[in-house]
CSV table of C-alpha atoms in Angstrom, one decimal:
chain,number,residue,atom,x,y,z
Z,1,MET,CA,-17.5,107.8,-191.2
Z,2,LYS,CA,-18.6,108.9,-187.9
Z,3,LYS,CA,-21.4,107.2,-186.0
Z,4,SER,CA,-22.9,110.3,-184.8
Z,5,ASN,CA,-23.7,111.1,-189.1
Z,6,LEU,CA,-25.7,107.7,-188.9
Z,7,LYS,CA,-28.8,107.8,-187.0
Z,8,PHE,CA,-31.7,105.2,-187.2
Z,9,SER,CA,-35.4,105.5,-186.7
Z,10,ALA,CA,-38.7,102.8,-186.5
Z,11,ALA,CA,-40.4,105.8,-188.4
Z,12,ALA,CA,-42.0,106.5,-191.4
Z,13,THR,CA,-40.8,110.1,-191.7
Z,14,LEU,CA,-40.6,110.6,-195.9
Z,15,PRO,CA,-37.4,112.0,-197.4
Z,16,ALA,CA,-37.5,115.9,-198.7
Z,17,GLY,CA,-39.5,116.0,-202.4
Z,18,PHE,CA,-41.9,112.6,-201.2
Z,19,ARG,CA,-45.2,112.7,-200.9
Z,20,ALA,CA,-47.4,109.4,-200.1
Z,21,ALA,CA,-50.5,108.2,-198.3
Z,22,GLY,CA,-52.9,105.2,-197.8
Z,23,ILE,CA,-56.8,104.7,-197.8
Z,24,VAL,CA,-59.9,102.7,-197.2
Z,25,ALA,CA,-60.5,102.0,-200.8
Z,26,GLY,CA,-63.0,98.6,-200.2
Z,27,LEU,CA,-61.3,96.0,-201.6
Z,28,LYS,CA,-61.6,94.1,-198.4
Z,29,LYS,CA,-64.4,93.1,-196.6
Z,30,SER,CA,-62.5,93.9,-193.1
Z,31,ARG,CA,-63.0,97.5,-194.3
Z,32,LYS,CA,-59.0,97.9,-193.6
Z,33,PRO,CA,-56.6,100.1,-194.9
Z,34,ASP,CA,-56.2,98.4,-198.8
Z,35,MET,CA,-54.4,101.3,-201.2
Z,36,ALA,CA,-51.2,103.5,-200.8
Z,37,LEU,CA,-49.1,105.9,-203.1
Z,38,PHE,CA,-45.8,107.5,-203.3
Z,39,VAL,CA,-45.1,110.0,-205.1
Z,40,ASP,CA,-42.0,112.0,-205.8
Z,41,ASP,CA,-42.0,115.6,-206.8
Z,42,VAL,CA,-39.5,115.3,-209.2
Z,43,PRO,CA,-38.3,112.3,-211.3
Z,44,ALA,CA,-36.1,109.8,-208.8
Z,45,VAL,CA,-33.3,107.6,-210.2
Z,46,LEU,CA,-35.2,104.3,-209.7
Z,47,ALA,CA,-33.4,100.3,-209.3
Z,48,GLY,CA,-35.3,97.6,-208.3
Z,49,THR,CA,-34.9,93.8,-207.4
Z,50,PHE,CA,-38.1,90.9,-208.5
Z,51,THR,CA,-39.0,87.3,-207.5
Z,52,THR,CA,-37.0,84.9,-208.8
Z,53,ASN,CA,-39.8,82.3,-209.3
Z,54,GLN,CA,-41.4,81.2,-212.6
Z,55,VAL,CA,-44.7,82.4,-212.3
Z,56,LYS,CA,-44.8,86.2,-211.8
Z,57,ALA,CA,-47.8,89.1,-211.3
Z,58,ALA,CA,-48.2,91.5,-214.0
Z,59,THR,CA,-47.4,94.1,-211.2
Z,60,VAL,CA,-43.6,92.4,-211.6
Z,61,ARG,CA,-43.1,92.3,-215.4
Z,62,LEU,CA,-44.5,95.5,-215.7
Z,63,ASP,CA,-42.2,96.7,-213.2
Z,64,ALA,CA,-38.8,94.9,-214.2
Z,65,GLU,CA,-39.3,96.4,-217.9
Z,66,ARG,CA,-39.7,99.6,-216.5
Z,67,VAL,CA,-36.2,100.1,-213.8
Z,68,ALA,CA,-34.5,98.0,-217.2
Z,69,LYS,CA,-35.7,100.8,-220.3
Z,70,ILE,CA,-36.9,103.4,-218.2
Z,71,GLY,CA,-34.7,104.2,-214.4
Z,72,CYS,CA,-37.0,106.5,-213.8
Z,73,ALA,CA,-40.2,106.8,-211.3
Z,74,HIS,CA,-42.6,109.7,-210.6
Z,75,GLY,CA,-43.8,106.5,-208.5
Z,76,VAL,CA,-45.5,103.8,-207.0
Z,77,VAL,CA,-49.6,102.4,-206.8
Z,78,VAL,CA,-49.8,99.7,-204.5
Z,79,ASN,CA,-53.2,97.9,-203.7
Z,80,SER,CA,-53.2,94.6,-201.0
Z,81,GLY,CA,-56.0,91.8,-201.2
Z,82,GLN,CA,-55.7,91.1,-204.9
Z,83,ALA,CA,-52.3,90.1,-206.5
Z,84,ASN,CA,-52.9,90.4,-209.7
Z,85,ALA,CA,-50.8,87.1,-210.3
Z,86,CYS,CA,-52.1,84.8,-213.1
Z,87,THR,CA,-54.4,86.7,-214.4
Z,88,GLY,CA,-53.4,86.3,-217.9
Z,89,LYS,CA,-53.4,89.3,-220.7
Z,90,GLN,CA,-55.8,91.3,-218.5
Z,91,GLY,CA,-53.6,91.6,-215.8
Z,92,TYR,CA,-50.8,92.9,-217.7
Z,93,ARG,CA,-53.5,95.5,-218.8
Z,94,ASP,CA,-55.1,96.4,-215.7
Z,95,ALA,CA,-51.4,96.9,-214.2
Z,96,GLN,CA,-51.1,99.5,-217.3
Z,97,ALA,CA,-54.1,100.9,-216.4
Z,98,MET,CA,-53.5,101.6,-212.6
Z,99,ALA,CA,-49.8,103.0,-213.7
Z,100,VAL,CA,-51.5,105.6,-216.3
Z,101,HIS,CA,-54.6,106.4,-214.6
Z,102,ALA,CA,-52.0,107.5,-211.5
Z,103,ALA,CA,-49.8,109.8,-213.8
Z,104,LYS,CA,-52.7,111.1,-214.7
Z,105,GLN,CA,-53.7,112.6,-211.6
Z,106,PHE,CA,-49.7,114.2,-211.5
Z,107,GLY,CA,-49.0,115.3,-214.9
Z,108,VAL,CA,-46.4,113.1,-215.3
Z,109,ALA,CA,-45.8,110.8,-218.1
Z,110,PRO,CA,-47.4,106.9,-217.4
Z,111,GLU,CA,-44.4,105.3,-217.9
Z,112,THR,CA,-42.8,106.7,-214.8
Z,113,PHE,CA,-44.8,104.8,-212.7
Z,114,LEU,CA,-45.0,102.2,-210.9
Z,115,VAL,CA,-47.7,99.6,-209.8
Z,116,CYS,CA,-47.2,96.4,-206.8
Z,117,SER,CA,-49.8,94.4,-206.2
Z,118,THR,CA,-50.1,92.0,-203.0
Z,119,GLY,CA,-53.3,89.5,-201.8
Z,120,ARG,CA,-55.0,86.2,-202.6
Z,121,ILE,CA,-53.5,85.1,-205.7
Z,122,GLY,CA,-56.0,84.1,-209.7
Z,123,VAL,CA,-58.5,86.8,-208.9
Z,124,PRO,CA,-59.1,89.4,-211.2
Z,125,LEU,CA,-58.3,93.1,-209.7
Z,126,ARG,CA,-61.8,95.6,-209.3
Z,127,MET,CA,-60.6,98.3,-211.5
Z,128,ASP,CA,-64.1,99.6,-210.3
Z,129,ILE,CA,-62.9,100.1,-206.4
Z,130,ILE,CA,-59.1,101.1,-208.0
Z,131,LEU,CA,-59.2,103.9,-210.4
Z,132,PRO,CA,-61.6,106.0,-208.1
Z,133,GLY,CA,-59.0,104.6,-205.1
Z,134,ILE,CA,-56.4,106.3,-207.2
Z,135,GLU,CA,-57.8,108.9,-207.3
Z,136,LYS,CA,-58.6,109.1,-203.7
Z,137,LEU,CA,-55.4,108.7,-202.7
Z,138,ALA,CA,-54.0,110.9,-205.6
Z,139,ALA,CA,-55.8,113.7,-203.5
Z,140,ALA,CA,-54.5,112.6,-200.3
Z,141,VAL,CA,-51.0,112.8,-200.7
Z,142,VAL,CA,-49.1,114.7,-198.2
Z,143,PRO,CA,-45.1,114.8,-197.4
Z,144,ASN,CA,-46.1,112.9,-193.8
Z,145,GLY,CA,-48.4,110.4,-195.3
Z,146,GLY,CA,-45.5,107.5,-194.8
Z,147,GLU,CA,-47.4,106.2,-192.0
Z,148,SER,CA,-51.0,105.5,-193.6
Z,149,ALA,CA,-48.8,104.2,-196.7
Z,150,ALA,CA,-47.6,101.8,-194.5
Z,151,ARG,CA,-50.6,100.4,-193.3
Z,152,GLY,CA,-51.9,100.7,-197.2
Z,153,ILE,CA,-49.9,98.0,-197.9
Z,154,MET,CA,-50.7,95.3,-195.2
Z,155,THR,CA,-52.3,92.0,-195.7
Z,156,THR,CA,-51.7,89.4,-192.9
Z,157,ASP,CA,-48.7,91.7,-191.1
Z,158,LEU,CA,-49.7,92.6,-187.3
Z,159,VAL,CA,-47.6,95.4,-186.8
Z,160,PRO,CA,-46.5,98.5,-190.2
Z,161,LYS,CA,-42.7,98.1,-190.9
Z,162,ARG,CA,-40.6,101.3,-191.7
Z,163,TYR,CA,-36.9,102.3,-191.0
Z,164,THR,CA,-35.6,105.5,-191.7
Z,165,ALA,CA,-32.2,106.2,-191.1
Z,166,THR,CA,-30.8,110.1,-191.6
Z,167,PHE,CA,-26.6,110.7,-193.0
Z,168,ARG,CA,-24.4,113.4,-194.6
Z,169,ALA,CA,-23.3,113.8,-197.8
Z,170,ASN,CA,-21.2,116.8,-198.8
Z,171,GLY,CA,-22.9,118.3,-196.0
Z,172,ARG,CA,-26.4,118.1,-196.5
Z,173,THR,CA,-28.6,115.8,-194.3
Z,174,CYS,CA,-29.6,113.0,-196.2
Z,175,ARG,CA,-32.4,111.3,-195.4
Z,176,PHE,CA,-33.4,107.2,-195.7
Z,177,THR,CA,-37.1,106.0,-195.7
Z,178,GLY,CA,-37.9,101.7,-196.2
Z,179,ILE,CA,-41.6,101.0,-195.7
Z,180,ALA,CA,-42.3,97.3,-196.1
Z,181,LYS,CA,-45.5,94.9,-195.5
Z,182,GLY,CA,-44.3,91.0,-195.1
Z,183,SER,CA,-45.6,88.2,-193.1
Z,184,GLY,CA,-46.1,84.7,-194.4
Z,185,MET,CA,-45.1,83.8,-197.7
Z,186,ILE,CA,-41.2,84.2,-197.0
Z,187,GLN,CA,-38.4,82.3,-198.3
Z,188,PRO,CA,-36.2,83.6,-200.7
Z,189,CYS,CA,-35.3,85.0,-203.3
Z,190,MET,CA,-37.0,86.9,-202.3
Z,191,ALA,CA,-40.1,86.7,-200.2
Z,192,THR,CA,-43.7,87.6,-200.0
Z,193,MET,CA,-43.1,90.8,-199.1
Z,194,LEU,CA,-43.0,95.4,-201.0
Z,195,ALA,CA,-40.4,97.2,-199.6
Z,196,PHE,CA,-40.3,100.9,-201.4
Z,197,LEU,CA,-37.7,102.8,-200.4
Z,198,LEU,CA,-37.2,105.8,-200.5
Z,199,THR,CA,-34.2,108.8,-200.5
Z,200,ASP,CA,-33.5,112.5,-201.3
Z,201,ALA,CA,-30.1,111.4,-202.1
Z,202,LYS,CA,-28.4,112.2,-205.6
Z,203,VAL,CA,-27.4,108.7,-206.3
Z,204,ASP,CA,-25.9,107.2,-209.4
Z,205,ARG,CA,-28.1,105.0,-211.2
Z,206,ARG,CA,-26.2,101.8,-211.9
Z,207,ALA,CA,-24.6,102.3,-208.8
Z,208,LEU,CA,-27.7,102.5,-207.0
Z,209,GLN,CA,-29.0,99.1,-208.8
Z,210,LYS,CA,-25.6,97.5,-207.7
Z,211,ALA,CA,-26.0,98.6,-203.9
Z,212,LEU,CA,-29.3,97.5,-204.0
Z,213,LYS,CA,-28.8,94.1,-204.7
Z,214,ALA,CA,-26.0,93.6,-202.5
Z,215,ALA,CA,-28.4,94.9,-199.5
Z,216,VAL,CA,-31.4,93.0,-200.2
Z,217,ASP,CA,-28.7,89.5,-200.7
Z,218,LYS,CA,-27.7,91.0,-197.0
Z,219,SER,CA,-31.4,91.3,-195.7
Z,220,PHE,CA,-34.7,90.0,-197.6
Z,221,ASN,CA,-32.6,87.2,-199.5
Z,222,ARG,CA,-31.5,86.1,-195.3
Z,223,ILE,CA,-35.7,85.5,-193.9
Z,224,SER,CA,-37.5,82.4,-194.2
Z,225,VAL,CA,-40.5,82.1,-192.1
Z,226,ASP,CA,-42.4,79.1,-194.4
Z,227,ALA,CA,-40.2,78.8,-197.0
Z,228,ASP,CA,-42.4,79.6,-199.9
Z,229,GLN,CA,-41.4,82.0,-202.7
Z,230,SER,CA,-44.4,84.3,-203.4
Z,231,THR,CA,-45.1,85.4,-207.2
Z,232,ASN,CA,-44.8,89.1,-206.4
Z,233,ASP,CA,-42.0,89.9,-204.6
Z,234,THR,CA,-40.6,93.4,-205.4
Z,235,VAL,CA,-38.3,96.1,-204.3
Z,236,LEU,CA,-38.2,99.5,-205.6
Z,237,LEU,CA,-35.4,102.5,-204.4
Z,238,LEU,CA,-36.6,105.9,-205.6
Z,239,ALA,CA,-33.5,108.5,-205.3
Z,240,ASN,CA,-34.6,112.2,-206.3
Z,241,GLY,CA,-31.6,114.1,-205.2
Z,242,CYS,CA,-33.4,116.9,-203.5
Z,243,ALA,CA,-31.0,116.8,-200.4
Z,244,GLY,CA,-28.8,118.4,-203.1
Z,245,ASN,CA,-25.6,116.3,-202.6
Z,246,ALA,CA,-23.5,115.7,-205.7
Z,247,THR,CA,-24.0,112.5,-206.7
Z,248,LEU,CA,-22.7,109.6,-204.9
Z,249,LYS,CA,-21.0,106.5,-206.2
Z,250,PRO,CA,-18.1,104.0,-205.3
Z,251,GLY,CA,-15.4,106.5,-204.9
Z,252,HIS,CA,-17.7,109.2,-203.0
Z,253,ARG,CA,-16.0,109.8,-199.9
Z,254,ASP,CA,-19.6,109.7,-198.3
Z,255,TRP,CA,-21.0,106.6,-200.8
Z,256,PRO,CA,-20.1,104.8,-197.4
Z,257,ALA,CA,-22.4,106.2,-195.4
Z,258,PHE,CA,-25.3,105.9,-198.1
Z,259,VAL,CA,-24.8,101.9,-198.0
Z,260,ALA,CA,-24.2,101.9,-194.4
Z,261,ALA,CA,-28.0,103.5,-194.5
Z,262,LEU,CA,-29.4,101.4,-197.4
Z,263,GLU,CA,-28.2,98.2,-195.5
Z,264,GLY,CA,-28.6,99.1,-192.6
Z,265,VAL,CA,-32.8,100.3,-193.1
Z,266,THR,CA,-33.1,96.3,-195.2
Z,267,PHE,CA,-32.0,94.6,-192.8
Z,268,ARG,CA,-34.2,96.7,-190.0
Z,269,LEU,CA,-37.3,95.7,-192.8
Z,270,ALA,CA,-36.3,92.1,-193.5
Z,271,MET,CA,-35.7,91.3,-189.0
Z,272,ALA,CA,-39.1,93.1,-188.6
Z,273,MET,CA,-40.8,90.5,-190.9
Z,274,VAL,CA,-39.1,87.6,-189.1
Z,275,ARG,CA,-40.8,88.9,-186.1
Z,276,ASP,CA,-44.3,89.2,-187.6
Z,277,GLY,CA,-44.1,86.1,-189.1
Z,278,GLU,CA,-47.6,84.8,-189.2
Z,279,GLY,CA,-48.2,82.8,-185.7
Z,280,ALA,CA,-44.6,83.9,-185.0
Z,281,GLN,CA,-43.6,83.8,-181.3
Z,282,LYS,CA,-40.0,83.6,-181.6
Z,283,LEU,CA,-36.8,85.1,-184.2
Z,284,VAL,CA,-33.9,82.3,-184.3
Z,285,THR,CA,-31.0,83.2,-186.0
Z,286,VAL,CA,-29.6,79.8,-188.1
Z,287,ARG,CA,-26.0,79.9,-188.4
Z,288,VAL,CA,-23.9,77.2,-189.9
Z,289,GLN,CA,-20.0,77.5,-190.6
Z,290,GLY,CA,-17.2,75.1,-191.5
Z,291,ALA,CA,-18.2,74.4,-194.4
Z,292,ARG,CA,-16.5,73.0,-197.5
Z,293,THR,CA,-18.5,75.6,-199.9
Z,294,PRO,CA,-20.4,78.6,-199.3
Z,295,ALA,CA,-23.7,77.1,-201.4
Z,296,ASP,CA,-23.0,74.2,-199.0
Z,297,ALA,CA,-23.2,76.5,-196.4
Z,298,GLU,CA,-26.1,77.8,-197.8
Z,299,ALA,CA,-27.6,75.3,-198.6
Z,300,ALA,CA,-27.2,73.7,-194.7
Z,301,ALA,CA,-28.9,77.0,-193.1
Z,302,ARG,CA,-31.7,77.2,-194.6
Z,303,SER,CA,-32.7,73.7,-195.1
Z,304,VAL,CA,-32.4,73.8,-191.0
Z,305,ALA,CA,-34.7,77.5,-190.8
Z,306,ASN,CA,-37.4,76.1,-193.6
Z,307,SER,CA,-38.2,72.7,-191.5
Z,308,PHE,CA,-41.4,72.4,-190.1
Z,309,LEU,CA,-39.9,69.8,-188.3
Z,310,VAL,CA,-37.5,72.4,-186.4
Z,311,LYS,CA,-39.5,75.3,-186.4
Z,312,THR,CA,-42.2,73.3,-184.3
Z,313,SER,CA,-39.7,71.9,-181.8
Z,314,TRP,CA,-38.9,75.1,-181.3
Z,315,VAL,CA,-42.7,76.3,-179.9
Z,316,GLY,CA,-42.7,73.6,-177.7
Z,317,SER,CA,-39.3,75.2,-176.4
Z,318,TYR,CA,-37.6,71.7,-176.4
Z,319,PRO,CA,-34.1,72.1,-178.5
Z,320,ASN,CA,-34.8,69.0,-180.1
Z,321,TRP,CA,-31.4,68.5,-182.0
Z,322,GLY,CA,-31.7,65.3,-183.8
Z,323,ARG,CA,-33.8,67.6,-185.9
Z,324,ILE,CA,-31.7,69.5,-186.9
Z,325,MET,CA,-29.4,66.8,-187.8
Z,326,ASP,CA,-32.2,65.3,-190.0
Z,327,ALA,CA,-32.6,68.1,-191.8
Z,328,LEU,CA,-28.6,68.6,-192.3
Z,329,GLY,CA,-28.4,65.1,-194.0
Z,330,TYR,CA,-30.7,66.0,-196.2
Z,331,SER,CA,-30.0,69.0,-197.2
Z,332,PRO,CA,-28.1,69.4,-200.7
Z,333,ALA,CA,-24.7,70.1,-198.5
Z,334,ARG,CA,-22.1,67.7,-197.8
Z,335,VAL,CA,-22.5,66.7,-194.2
Z,336,ASP,CA,-20.3,64.1,-192.1
Z,337,GLU,CA,-22.5,63.9,-189.2
Z,338,THR,CA,-19.5,62.5,-187.3
Z,339,LYS,CA,-18.2,65.6,-187.6
Z,340,VAL,CA,-21.1,67.9,-187.2
Z,341,GLU,CA,-21.3,70.3,-183.6
Z,342,ILE,CA,-24.5,71.9,-182.2
Z,343,ARG,CA,-24.9,75.0,-179.9
Z,344,TYR,CA,-28.0,76.3,-178.8
Z,345,GLY,CA,-27.5,79.6,-177.8
Z,346,PRO,CA,-24.0,79.6,-176.1
Z,347,LEU,CA,-24.6,75.7,-175.2
Z,348,LEU,CA,-23.4,72.5,-176.9
Z,349,CYS,CA,-25.9,69.9,-177.3
Z,350,ALA,CA,-23.9,67.3,-180.1
Z,351,ARG,CA,-20.7,66.6,-180.9
Z,352,ASN,CA,-19.0,64.6,-183.7
Z,353,GLY,CA,-22.8,63.8,-184.4
Z,354,LEU,CA,-23.8,62.3,-180.5
Z,355,LYS,CA,-25.4,63.8,-177.8
Z,356,ALA,CA,-23.0,66.4,-175.4
Z,357,GLY,CA,-22.8,69.2,-173.0
Z,358,ALA,CA,-25.9,71.0,-171.7
Z,359,SER,CA,-28.9,69.3,-170.6
Z,360,ILE,CA,-32.5,68.7,-172.1
Z,361,GLU,CA,-33.3,71.6,-168.8
Z,362,GLN,CA,-30.7,73.6,-169.1
Z,363,LEU,CA,-31.1,73.7,-173.5
Z,364,SER,CA,-34.9,74.1,-172.8
Z,365,LYS,CA,-33.8,77.8,-171.4
Z,366,VAL,CA,-32.2,79.0,-174.5
Z,367,ALA,CA,-35.3,77.6,-176.8
Z,368,ALA,CA,-37.9,79.7,-174.8
Z,369,GLN,CA,-36.2,82.6,-175.2
Z,370,LYS,CA,-37.8,85.1,-177.9
Z,371,GLU,CA,-35.0,85.5,-179.9
Z,372,PHE,CA,-32.0,82.9,-180.0
Z,373,THR,CA,-29.1,81.5,-182.8
Z,374,ILE,CA,-28.5,78.1,-183.1
Z,375,THR,CA,-24.9,77.3,-184.5
Z,376,ILE,CA,-23.8,74.6,-186.5
Z,377,ASP,CA,-20.4,73.7,-186.9
Z,378,LEU,CA,-19.9,70.9,-189.9
Z,379,HIS,CA,-16.1,70.9,-189.5
Z,380,LEU,CA,-15.8,70.6,-193.7
Z,381,GLY,CA,-14.2,73.6,-194.6
Z,382,ARG,CA,-13.8,77.5,-193.6
Z,383,HIS,CA,-17.2,78.4,-195.4
Z,384,ALA,CA,-20.4,80.1,-193.3
Z,385,ALA,CA,-23.3,81.5,-193.9
Z,386,THR,CA,-26.5,83.3,-191.7
Z,387,VAL,CA,-30.2,82.9,-192.2
Z,388,TYR,CA,-33.1,84.7,-190.3
Z,389,SER,CA,-35.7,82.0,-189.5
Z,390,CYS,CA,-39.0,81.9,-187.1
Z,391,ASP,CA,-40.6,78.7,-185.5
Z,392,CYS,CA,-44.3,78.0,-186.5
Z,393,THR,CA,-46.9,77.3,-183.8
Z,394,GLU,CA,-50.7,77.1,-184.3
Z,395,ASP,CA,-51.9,80.5,-185.9
Z,396,TYR,CA,-49.9,79.6,-189.2
Z,397,VAL,CA,-52.4,76.9,-189.8
Z,398,LYS,CA,-55.4,79.2,-188.5
Z,399,ILE,CA,-54.4,82.0,-190.7
Z,400,ASN,CA,-53.9,79.7,-194.2
Z,401,LYS,CA,-57.1,77.5,-193.7
C-alpha cells in the first residue's frame, strides 16, 4: 500500500450513503446539543464491541443482541444526558421504543436501528423529549451532518472528536469516518465512550468484526483517564459498500489499506479522549518492557497509568519515581525491585530499584511537557505493553463532585 493512498483529516466528512444530524432536544439544562442520529440509505454490514462491565445499560444489551443476531443496520440514534443504565425493564423497553421510532421515520425495519445513550446512571429516559427529538433529527439529517452529530453526543467533552480517512480499494476511493465521545470514566475494557465508525467500503461481515476487535484492542482498550469503567461503552462499525469496491477481507490486495484506515482512525480518536480527559493537561505514555509474560506487562503498565498518586505527581511536574515503584509493587505482575529501571523521556531516574541518573531538576523539565513517555524495564523477560494515560488535576474533582 502506497502511503499516498491513505490520508487522514480531523473532520467528520461522512462516507457516501450516510447522513447525520445533531440537535438540542432539551435533555440538558445547559441547552447544549444532546441528541444525534446517523442513518444509512442502504443496509450496512454491522460490527460492534461493548463494555465488559457486568452492569450494562439497556442500550448495550439491545445493540449487542442485534450485532450478534442481525448483523446489518440502517442507523443509530443517540441521546446524551441520561445513560439508561440501572433503569430496569422499562429502560430496555425505552431503548426498543427509540429504535422503533427512528426506524419509522425512514421506513425501515425497527431491528435495523441501533440505540446508544450516555449520561447519568439510574435516571429514566425522558421519552417525552426523546421521541419528538428523533422526529426532529430525522428531518435534519444531511450528508454533511457529521460535525453536528459529533457535538450531539458530547457530555463532559470539551471538544468534539472526529477523524476521517480516505483510501483506495479496487481503484475506488473509499472513506472511513469515526465520531466519538469520551472524557471521564475512561478505563478499558472499554471506557465511558461511544464511537461510531462509518465506511462506504464493502467489507465481509466476519472480517469486519475481527478487524474491529483488533483495532479496539490497540486503541480504545489502551487508554485510561481515571480507571473507571462505564456501563455504556459501545463501538459500532457500519460498512455500506457504496464505494463500489469488491468485498474486502483478508487476502484481498486492498485489505491492508482498510485495516490501516480503521486502526488509524480509532487510535486518533483514543488519543483525543486522553488529551480531553476531565481536567487533564498532559498525555502520558506508560510503556513497560522486560516483563515475564504479556499479562504481567499489561498489569504493570495499567497499575502505573491508573495510580492517582502517580497521576497527581504529573500535575506538579515532579517526577516522583518512588510512586511508580510503589504502583509496580502492588500490581499483579511479577516484579523484582532490584532489577527495575525507570526513565522519564530519555532520562534515567532509577536503576536496580535505586535512584540513579538525572537530577530532579532535569526530570522535572520532562514531566512539565504536555506529552511525555515513561519507560519501565522490569528486566524479567521479553514482553511489553503500553497504556496511554493523563495527569489528574483539581478540575477532575470539580467536574465530578
